[in-house]
XYZ file of N, CA and C in Angstrom:
666
model
N -45.599 63.522 -238.440
C -46.466 62.839 -239.401
C -47.012 61.564 -238.780
N -48.290 61.330 -238.910
C -48.917 60.143 -238.363
C -49.528 59.326 -239.496
N -49.290 58.013 -239.493
C -49.861 57.131 -240.514
C -50.161 55.787 -239.872
N -51.245 55.696 -239.116
C -51.529 54.489 -238.341
C -51.825 53.267 -239.179
N -52.394 53.429 -240.354
C -52.732 52.294 -241.202
C -52.277 52.586 -242.625
N -51.900 51.555 -243.401
C -51.386 51.765 -244.751
C -52.328 52.564 -245.645
N -53.635 52.369 -245.505
C -54.576 53.033 -246.397
C -55.310 54.192 -245.729
N -54.908 54.545 -244.507
C -55.568 55.643 -243.804
C -55.083 56.981 -244.349
N -55.930 57.993 -244.203
C -55.531 59.331 -244.603
C -54.407 59.819 -243.691
N -53.345 60.326 -244.295
C -52.240 60.846 -243.508
C -52.637 62.160 -242.859
N -52.016 62.446 -241.735
C -52.237 63.710 -241.052
C -50.890 64.304 -240.682
N -50.708 65.601 -240.916
C -49.433 66.245 -240.655
C -49.662 67.638 -240.101
N -48.679 68.117 -239.332
C -48.748 69.479 -238.823
C -48.154 70.482 -239.802
N -47.747 70.007 -240.973
C -47.178 70.898 -241.980
C -48.271 71.735 -242.652
N -47.902 72.936 -243.067
C -48.801 73.842 -243.781
C -48.505 73.753 -245.273
N -49.491 73.377 -246.057
C -49.323 73.209 -247.496
C -49.304 74.566 -248.194
N -48.274 74.783 -249.002
C -48.184 75.968 -249.852
C -47.990 75.491 -251.283
N -48.906 75.847 -252.168
C -48.816 75.469 -253.588
C -48.567 76.735 -254.404
N -47.481 76.733 -255.171
C -47.128 77.880 -256.007
C -47.386 77.510 -257.466
N -48.214 78.283 -258.128
C -48.556 78.004 -259.523
C -47.582 78.697 -260.470
N -47.670 78.339 -261.743
C -46.794 78.921 -262.745
C -47.458 80.040 -263.513
N -47.288 80.032 -264.846
C -47.910 81.051 -265.678
C -49.428 80.884 -265.655
N -50.143 81.971 -265.568
C -51.593 81.916 -265.746
C -52.012 83.032 -266.683
N -52.953 82.707 -267.520
C -53.369 83.602 -268.597
C -54.533 84.476 -268.150
N -54.846 85.500 -268.936
C -56.005 86.339 -268.585
C -57.298 85.530 -268.664
N -58.345 86.022 -268.009
C -59.673 85.396 -268.101
C -60.127 85.383 -269.563
N -60.838 84.348 -269.986
C -61.381 83.242 -269.181
C -60.417 82.076 -268.984
N -59.258 82.109 -269.684
C -58.331 80.982 -269.569
C -57.775 80.846 -268.157
N -57.631 81.967 -267.443
C -57.107 81.923 -266.074
C -58.002 81.076 -265.176
N -59.299 81.104 -265.450
C -60.232 80.311 -264.649
C -59.957 78.822 -264.841
N -59.674 78.432 -266.078
C -59.353 77.032 -266.359
C -58.036 76.648 -265.680
N -57.059 77.569 -265.729
C -55.748 77.285 -265.132
C -55.869 77.013 -263.635
N -56.574 77.880 -262.932
C -56.686 77.719 -261.479
C -57.557 76.522 -261.120
N -58.509 76.167 -261.983
C -59.349 75.001 -261.705
C -58.525 73.728 -261.679
N -57.571 73.611 -262.604
C -56.693 72.443 -262.610
C -55.888 72.366 -261.312
N -55.411 73.524 -260.857
C -54.640 73.566 -259.615
C -55.527 73.181 -258.435
N -56.740 73.685 -258.408
C -57.660 73.348 -257.321
C -58.005 71.858 -257.333
N -58.105 71.279 -258.529
C -58.342 69.829 -258.619
C -57.177 69.057 -258.002
N -55.963 69.534 -258.285
C -54.773 68.900 -257.716
C -54.777 69.010 -256.190
N -55.018 70.213 -255.683
C -55.020 70.423 -254.229
C -56.114 69.585 -253.576
N -57.275 69.505 -254.231
C -58.362 68.691 -253.700
C -57.982 67.228 -253.602
N -57.331 66.701 -254.654
C -56.906 65.300 -254.645
C -55.838 65.047 -253.588
N -54.922 66.007 -253.432
C -53.848 65.849 -252.460
C -54.379 65.887 -251.030
N -55.242 66.852 -250.743
C -55.751 66.991 -249.376
C -56.782 65.918 -249.030
N -57.270 65.226 -250.029
C -58.131 64.068 -249.759
C -57.311 62.933 -249.161
N -56.028 62.892 -249.511
C -55.139 61.838 -249.021
C -54.312 62.270 -247.812
N -54.046 63.579 -247.708
C -53.196 64.091 -246.632
C -53.893 65.277 -245.971
N -54.080 65.223 -244.678
C -54.677 66.329 -243.939
C -53.552 67.246 -243.459
N -53.475 68.438 -244.049
C -52.471 69.430 -243.664
C -53.048 70.358 -242.598
N -52.154 71.039 -241.878
C -52.601 71.994 -240.864
C -53.331 73.165 -241.506
N -52.882 73.555 -242.700
C -53.542 74.618 -243.464
C -53.122 74.468 -244.913
N -53.766 75.203 -245.799
C -53.395 75.155 -247.209
C -53.516 76.539 -247.827
N -52.606 76.821 -248.748
C -52.547 78.126 -249.394
C -52.095 77.941 -250.833
N -52.825 78.532 -251.774
C -52.421 78.562 -253.181
C -51.930 79.966 -253.498
N -50.725 80.071 -254.046
C -50.147 81.360 -254.425
C -49.996 81.390 -255.938
N -50.573 82.404 -256.579
C -50.397 82.570 -258.021
C -48.988 83.083 -258.270
N -48.136 82.203 -258.806
C -46.734 82.549 -258.959
C -46.475 83.612 -259.998
N -46.992 83.391 -261.202
C -46.718 84.346 -262.275
C -47.937 84.530 -263.164
N -48.956 85.222 -262.651
C -50.050 85.612 -263.545
C -49.527 86.622 -264.554
N -50.286 86.868 -265.597
C -49.770 87.695 -266.694
C -49.405 89.100 -266.241
N -50.051 89.617 -265.205
C -49.723 90.978 -264.766
C -48.335 91.067 -264.133
N -47.722 89.929 -263.794
C -46.352 89.959 -263.275
C -45.342 89.464 -264.302
N -45.769 89.302 -265.540
C -44.917 88.714 -266.573
C -43.664 89.529 -266.845
N -43.712 90.849 -266.642
C -42.571 91.714 -266.938
C -41.702 91.978 -265.711
N -42.038 91.392 -264.569
C -41.210 91.533 -263.376
C -40.067 90.532 -263.423
N -38.924 90.913 -262.865
C -37.794 89.984 -262.832
C -38.149 88.800 -261.939
N -37.714 87.588 -262.295
C -38.008 86.429 -261.451
C -37.607 86.626 -259.987
N -36.490 87.301 -259.740
C -36.068 87.533 -258.355
C -37.086 88.385 -257.596
N -37.705 89.343 -258.289
C -38.721 90.175 -257.642
C -39.988 89.368 -257.355
N -40.339 88.469 -258.270
C -41.499 87.614 -258.028
C -41.225 86.681 -256.857
N -40.002 86.166 -256.780
C -39.620 85.303 -255.660
C -39.739 86.062 -254.341
N -39.315 87.330 -254.336
C -39.450 88.148 -253.129
C -40.921 88.300 -252.743
N -41.777 88.506 -253.739
C -43.215 88.623 -253.472
C -43.767 87.340 -252.873
N -43.404 86.200 -253.471
C -43.887 84.912 -252.977
C -43.388 84.667 -251.558
N -42.135 85.014 -251.309
C -41.582 84.833 -249.973
C -42.352 85.659 -248.941
N -42.676 86.892 -249.300
C -43.444 87.747 -248.389
C -44.856 87.206 -248.178
N -45.442 86.657 -249.245
C -46.823 86.168 -249.162
C -46.940 84.859 -248.399
N -45.851 84.111 -248.294
C -45.932 82.775 -247.698
C -45.174 82.639 -246.387
N -44.341 83.597 -246.057
C -43.532 83.482 -244.842
C -44.390 83.693 -243.608
N -44.309 82.761 -242.705
C -45.011 82.833 -241.436
C -44.037 82.422 -240.336
N -44.017 83.129 -239.216
C -43.104 82.736 -238.139
C -43.505 81.391 -237.529
N -42.490 80.586 -237.265
C -42.701 79.319 -236.552
C -43.700 78.399 -237.245
N -43.635 78.325 -238.564
C -44.506 77.397 -239.277
C -43.665 76.364 -240.012
N -44.196 75.177 -240.129
C -43.544 74.064 -240.796
C -44.264 73.857 -242.121
N -43.610 74.162 -243.226
C -44.294 74.188 -244.510
C -43.913 73.005 -245.392
N -44.880 72.612 -246.190
C -44.689 71.628 -247.249
C -45.031 72.352 -248.541
N -44.026 72.608 -249.368
C -44.178 73.470 -250.534
C -44.236 72.636 -251.807
N -45.237 72.901 -252.625
C -45.364 72.245 -253.927
C -45.340 73.330 -254.999
N -44.419 73.203 -255.944
C -44.344 74.147 -257.046
C -44.731 73.472 -258.343
N -45.653 74.079 -259.057
C -46.162 73.506 -260.304
C -45.632 74.285 -261.498
N -44.952 73.590 -262.420
C -44.433 74.208 -263.627
C -43.492 75.361 -263.264
N -43.696 76.546 -263.846
C -42.831 77.690 -263.522
C -42.936 78.035 -262.038
N -44.054 77.678 -261.428
C -44.188 77.863 -259.989
C -43.179 77.039 -259.207
N -42.757 75.897 -259.766
C -41.717 75.101 -259.133
C -40.381 75.827 -259.140
N -40.073 76.450 -260.256
C -38.853 77.262 -260.350
C -38.888 78.395 -259.333
N -40.032 79.085 -259.238
C -40.164 80.186 -258.285
C -40.121 79.680 -256.844
N -40.745 78.540 -256.587
C -40.734 77.969 -255.236
C -39.316 77.581 -254.817
N -38.550 77.017 -255.752
C -37.164 76.682 -255.438
C -36.368 77.952 -255.152
N -36.604 78.998 -255.939
C -35.935 80.272 -255.699
C -36.262 80.823 -254.327
N -37.499 80.683 -253.922
C -37.933 81.138 -252.603
C -37.215 80.370 -251.505
N -37.102 79.044 -251.672
C -36.415 78.240 -250.668
C -34.936 78.596 -250.581
N -34.301 78.793 -251.723
C -32.875 79.139 -251.731
C -32.649 80.506 -251.094
N -33.557 81.419 -251.305
C -33.459 82.738 -250.670
C -33.555 82.587 -249.157
N -34.467 81.758 -248.680
C -34.630 81.549 -247.240
C -33.373 80.921 -246.642
N -32.802 79.942 -247.342
C -31.598 79.287 -246.852
C -30.448 80.290 -246.740
N -30.321 81.171 -247.722
C -29.250 82.173 -247.683
C -29.390 83.104 -246.485
N -30.631 83.263 -246.010
C -30.874 84.112 -244.850
C -30.895 83.314 -243.547
N -30.388 82.071 -243.608
C -30.228 81.283 -242.405
C -31.458 80.517 -241.964
N -32.495 80.465 -242.809
C -33.709 79.735 -242.454
C -33.609 78.278 -242.896
N -34.447 77.451 -242.320
C -34.425 76.027 -242.631
C -35.147 75.738 -243.940
N -34.608 74.825 -244.701
C -35.224 74.404 -245.951
C -36.530 73.676 -245.677
N -37.574 74.022 -246.415
C -38.851 73.318 -246.298
C -38.789 71.997 -247.061
N -39.736 71.108 -246.790
C -39.959 69.989 -247.697
C -40.568 70.559 -248.961
N -40.014 70.214 -250.118
C -40.444 70.857 -251.354
C -40.527 69.845 -252.486
N -41.626 69.916 -253.241
C -41.865 69.050 -254.396
C -42.021 69.940 -255.622
N -41.288 69.637 -256.671
C -41.297 70.437 -257.896
C -41.845 69.579 -259.029
N -42.978 69.978 -259.578
C -43.660 69.195 -260.603
C -43.513 69.870 -261.969
N -42.861 69.175 -262.905
C -42.656 69.699 -264.265
C -42.041 71.099 -264.239
N -41.080 71.301 -263.354
C -40.514 72.638 -263.144
C -39.225 72.838 -263.948
N -39.050 73.975 -264.597
C -37.845 74.250 -265.389
C -36.713 74.764 -264.507
N -36.102 73.872 -263.725
C -35.168 74.290 -262.684
C -33.695 74.150 -263.055
N -33.377 73.377 -264.080
C -31.969 73.163 -264.421
C -31.467 74.307 -265.309
N -30.480 75.082 -264.828
C -30.008 76.231 -265.609
C -29.218 75.856 -266.852
N -28.781 74.604 -266.925
C -27.939 74.176 -268.039
C -28.724 73.578 -269.201
N -30.050 73.623 -269.095
C -30.913 73.131 -270.176
C -31.773 74.292 -270.661
N -31.744 74.532 -271.956
C -32.524 75.635 -272.517
C -34.019 75.332 -272.445
N -34.778 76.340 -272.060
C -36.234 76.258 -272.065
C -36.746 77.449 -272.855
N -37.420 77.191 -273.964
C -37.890 78.253 -274.851
C -39.412 78.284 -274.876
N -40.001 79.444 -275.158
C -41.466 79.513 -275.254
C -41.975 78.603 -276.362
N -43.135 77.998 -276.199
C -43.690 77.162 -277.268
C -43.941 77.989 -278.516
N -43.783 77.350 -279.661
C -43.870 78.074 -280.927
C -45.277 78.525 -281.278
N -46.281 78.001 -280.580
C -47.651 78.414 -280.890
C -48.012 79.773 -280.289
N -47.087 80.357 -279.536
C -47.287 81.714 -279.052
C -48.075 81.849 -277.771
N -48.469 80.734 -277.161
C -49.359 80.821 -275.988
C -48.702 81.497 -274.785
N -47.348 81.456 -274.726
C -46.651 82.062 -273.591
C -45.742 83.216 -274.014
N -46.027 83.821 -275.163
C -45.198 84.934 -275.629
C -45.185 86.082 -274.621
N -46.267 86.257 -273.877
C -46.332 87.338 -272.896
C -45.311 87.149 -271.775
N -44.791 85.920 -271.635
C -43.856 85.625 -270.555
C -42.414 85.535 -271.052
N -42.134 86.141 -272.204
C -40.795 86.060 -272.789
C -39.721 86.559 -271.824
N -40.037 87.597 -271.039
C -39.072 88.151 -270.086
C -38.684 87.109 -269.037
N -39.635 86.258 -268.638
C -39.333 85.208 -267.670
C -38.380 84.177 -268.268
N -38.618 83.797 -269.514
C -37.722 82.860 -270.181
C -36.312 83.428 -270.281
N -36.219 84.722 -270.605
C -34.919 85.352 -270.800
C -34.108 85.437 -269.509
N -34.797 85.512 -268.359
C -34.103 85.719 -267.091
C -34.098 84.487 -266.186
N -34.681 83.400 -266.667
C -34.754 82.192 -265.842
C -33.376 81.652 -265.499
N -32.477 81.585 -266.466
C -31.200 80.904 -266.257
C -30.373 81.564 -265.158
N -30.320 82.891 -265.147
C -29.525 83.572 -264.132
C -29.994 83.252 -262.730
N -31.300 83.283 -262.527
C -31.850 82.949 -261.214
C -31.619 81.479 -260.892
N -31.773 80.610 -261.889
C -31.556 79.176 -261.665
C -30.101 78.887 -261.294
N -29.164 79.599 -261.882
C -27.753 79.421 -261.533
C -27.493 79.809 -260.085
N -28.135 80.877 -259.640
C -27.965 81.288 -258.245
C -28.560 80.246 -257.294
N -29.668 79.659 -257.700
C -30.248 78.573 -256.897
C -29.293 77.383 -256.834
N -28.719 77.042 -257.983
C -27.801 75.914 -258.037
C -26.607 76.136 -257.109
N -26.117 77.369 -257.038
C -24.988 77.673 -256.156
C -25.360 77.442 -254.697
N -26.576 77.791 -254.322
C -27.032 77.558 -252.949
C -27.154 76.059 -252.680
N -27.763 75.333 -253.609
C -27.954 73.892 -253.431
C -26.619 73.161 -253.316
N -25.627 73.631 -254.053
C -24.314 72.984 -254.028
C -23.651 73.063 -252.658
N -24.097 73.991 -251.840
C -23.525 74.158 -250.504
C -24.266 73.365 -249.438
N -25.393 72.764 -249.811
C -26.204 72.050 -248.830
C -25.741 70.603 -248.675
N -25.809 70.056 -247.459
C -25.462 68.650 -247.271
C -26.527 67.735 -247.869
N -26.157 66.496 -248.085
C -27.077 65.526 -248.688
C -28.359 65.388 -247.880
N -28.252 65.458 -246.558
C -29.431 65.306 -245.716
C -30.462 66.396 -245.980
N -29.997 67.595 -246.344
C -30.911 68.683 -246.669
C -31.470 68.525 -248.078
N -30.633 68.112 -249.012
C -31.088 67.922 -250.387
C -32.181 66.869 -250.484
N -32.203 65.932 -249.550
C -33.239 64.899 -249.556
C -34.624 65.469 -249.286
N -34.697 66.706 -248.827
C -35.993 67.337 -248.577
C -36.618 67.865 -249.868
N -35.849 67.837 -250.951
C -36.332 68.290 -252.261
C -36.496 67.080 -253.160
N -37.583 67.016 -253.910
C -37.645 66.038 -254.984
C -38.473 66.582 -256.133
N -38.113 66.114 -257.317
C -38.739 66.586 -258.546
C -39.551 65.463 -259.170
N -40.607 65.860 -259.865
C -41.503 64.928 -260.551
C -41.779 65.490 -261.936
N -41.825 64.650 -262.946
C -42.150 65.185 -264.260
C -42.380 64.127 -265.308
N -43.022 64.551 -266.382
C -43.222 63.686 -267.542
C -41.989 63.728 -268.434
N -41.759 62.633 -269.153
C -40.647 62.593 -270.097
C -41.017 63.278 -271.405
N -42.301 63.217 -271.773
C -42.782 63.814 -273.021
C -43.565 65.078 -272.691
N -43.003 66.247 -273.071
C -43.566 67.528 -272.652
C -43.186 68.581 -273.681
N -44.168 69.275 -274.238
C -43.880 70.285 -275.259
C -43.655 71.673 -274.659
N -43.661 71.787 -273.337
C -43.450 73.075 -272.678
C -42.097 73.125 -271.974
N -41.814 72.124 -271.176
C -40.543 72.054 -270.436
C -39.837 70.752 -270.801
N -38.639 70.831 -271.383
C -37.915 69.593 -271.698
C -37.673 68.764 -270.449
N -37.702 67.443 -270.606
C -37.530 66.549 -269.467
C -36.233 66.827 -268.717
N -35.153 67.101 -269.453
C -33.854 67.304 -268.817
C -33.842 68.558 -267.942
N -34.699 69.522 -268.241
C -34.744 70.751 -267.455
C -35.385 70.541 -266.092
N -36.051 69.404 -265.912
C -36.757 69.120 -264.656
C -35.873 68.410 -263.642
N -34.661 68.029 -264.056
C -33.736 67.316 -263.183
C -32.731 68.282 -262.576
N -32.310 67.998 -261.335
C -31.239 68.744 -260.688
C -30.202 67.763 -260.159
N -28.924 68.128 -260.208
C -27.895 67.230 -259.674
C -28.130 66.928 -258.196
N -27.993 65.662 -257.838
C -28.070 65.203 -256.446
C -29.463 65.355 -255.834
N -30.479 65.547 -256.676
C -31.861 65.658 -256.210
C -32.649 64.462 -256.764
N -33.413 63.791 -255.905
C -34.211 62.658 -256.360
C -35.270 63.101 -257.363
N -35.377 62.356 -258.461
C -36.353 62.680 -259.500
C -37.256 61.481 -259.745
N -38.555 61.739 -259.850
C -39.542 60.705 -260.167
C -40.085 60.986 -261.572
N -39.751 60.123 -262.520
C -40.317 60.281 -263.862
C -41.659 59.556 -263.913
N -42.655 60.253 -264.416
C -43.997 59.678 -264.468
C -44.069 58.589 -265.534
N -45.006 57.645 -265.397
C -45.133 56.564 -266.376
C -45.319 57.105 -267.797
N -44.882 56.325 -268.766
C -44.870 56.780 -270.158
C -46.260 57.056 -270.718
N -47.297 56.499 -270.098
C -48.648 56.765 -270.592
C -49.156 58.144 -270.169
N -48.430 58.808 -269.274
C -48.783 60.171 -268.859
C -47.852 61.120 -269.590
N -48.406 61.903 -270.489
C -47.601 62.793 -271.318
C -48.130 64.221 -271.226
N -47.326 65.147 -271.742
C -47.752 66.539 -271.784
C -47.454 67.278 -270.489
N -47.783 68.564 -270.503
C -47.430 69.445 -269.387
C -48.600 69.732 -268.451
N -49.817 69.574 -268.935
C -50.980 69.962 -268.146
C -51.266 69.015 -266.994
N -52.040 69.537 -266.030
C -52.454 68.733 -264.876
C -53.697 67.920 -265.244
N -53.481 66.861 -265.990
C -54.583 65.976 -266.350
C -54.980 65.150 -265.125
N -56.178 64.574 -265.123
C -56.570 63.713 -264.002
C -55.579 62.585 -263.750
N -55.059 61.977 -264.831
C -54.107 60.872 -264.658
C -52.816 61.362 -264.019
N -52.345 62.545 -264.440
C -51.116 63.079 -263.842
C -51.341 63.433 -262.380
N -52.455 64.070 -262.080
C -52.758 64.425 -260.689
C -52.756 63.178 -259.814
N -53.415 62.125 -260.285
C -53.496 60.884 -259.515
C -52.112 60.314 -259.234
N -51.250 60.299 -260.243
C -49.926 59.701 -260.073
C -49.024 60.580 -259.203
N -49.076 61.886 -259.381
C -48.266 62.785 -258.551
C -48.677 62.669 -257.090
N -49.970 62.644 -256.846
C -50.445 62.498 -255.467
C -50.001 61.154 -254.896
N -50.064 60.101 -255.699
C -49.635 58.778 -255.227
C -48.170 58.808 -254.806
N -47.323 59.432 -255.620
C -45.892 59.520 -255.307
C -45.676 60.298 -254.011
N -46.401 61.388 -253.856
C -46.238 62.215 -252.666
C -46.688 61.485 -251.415
N -47.803 60.794 -251.505
C -48.305 60.045 -250.348
C -47.323 58.928 -249.980
N -46.821 58.225 -250.980
C -45.878 57.133 -250.727
C -44.620 57.657 -250.052
N -44.139 58.793 -250.515
C -42.925 59.372 -249.923
C -43.175 59.807 -248.477
N -44.314 60.428 -248.235
C -44.610 60.878 -246.879
C -44.784 59.699 -245.926
N -45.385 58.614 -246.414
C -45.522 57.424 -245.575
C -44.134 56.863 -245.227
N -43.253 56.857 -246.209
C -41.909 56.329 -245.999
C -41.123 57.159 -245.010
N -41.340 58.483 -245.072
C -40.577 59.400 -244.221
C -41.181 59.560 -242.837
N -42.395 59.040 -242.641
C -43.065 59.244 -241.344
C -42.489 58.347 -240.272
């Protein structure tokens, strides 16, 4: 990582991989991916990555697949030999991205740098579909999330502190989709967003603050 000046654009040899969460059928799917593209655009404006890739973690056509099978798909879609990745998981995509990393670690691979934004990763906190029915199609994912999250937790518990420092979580305290407590993991650094940023969506204010946190962390680690 190179950062010659405090306000200069960072440059890294890492390959950016962004994993999204639930996405709805068109036309709503177009809105969902646009928010993600806005986030990636803001991030890459501040950090020059070697490459960038957006992976649709759980579009509606995969809603009935077991989370472990989706994780296998994501792993196949993102695995590249001899590449240094920087993985960002958004919402349920954060849960899937963590599952992908834990699977790689179990197979003897190195943990990537990974950022989980508003991700339902804690198996000991209940996460239920919103009552307005917008995610009813993903009920199978809610039902099977905890088992996969517990397996991830078992892998993380075996990692040394130096490896756990490569993971950090970010999230809002006020969220009608994922409870704040579900976004925390034991022994993992968590960044709670300012109280004026609320809700689950990738609003411009949230994108700006998440990118700021990521840039600050990368500057510190460079």
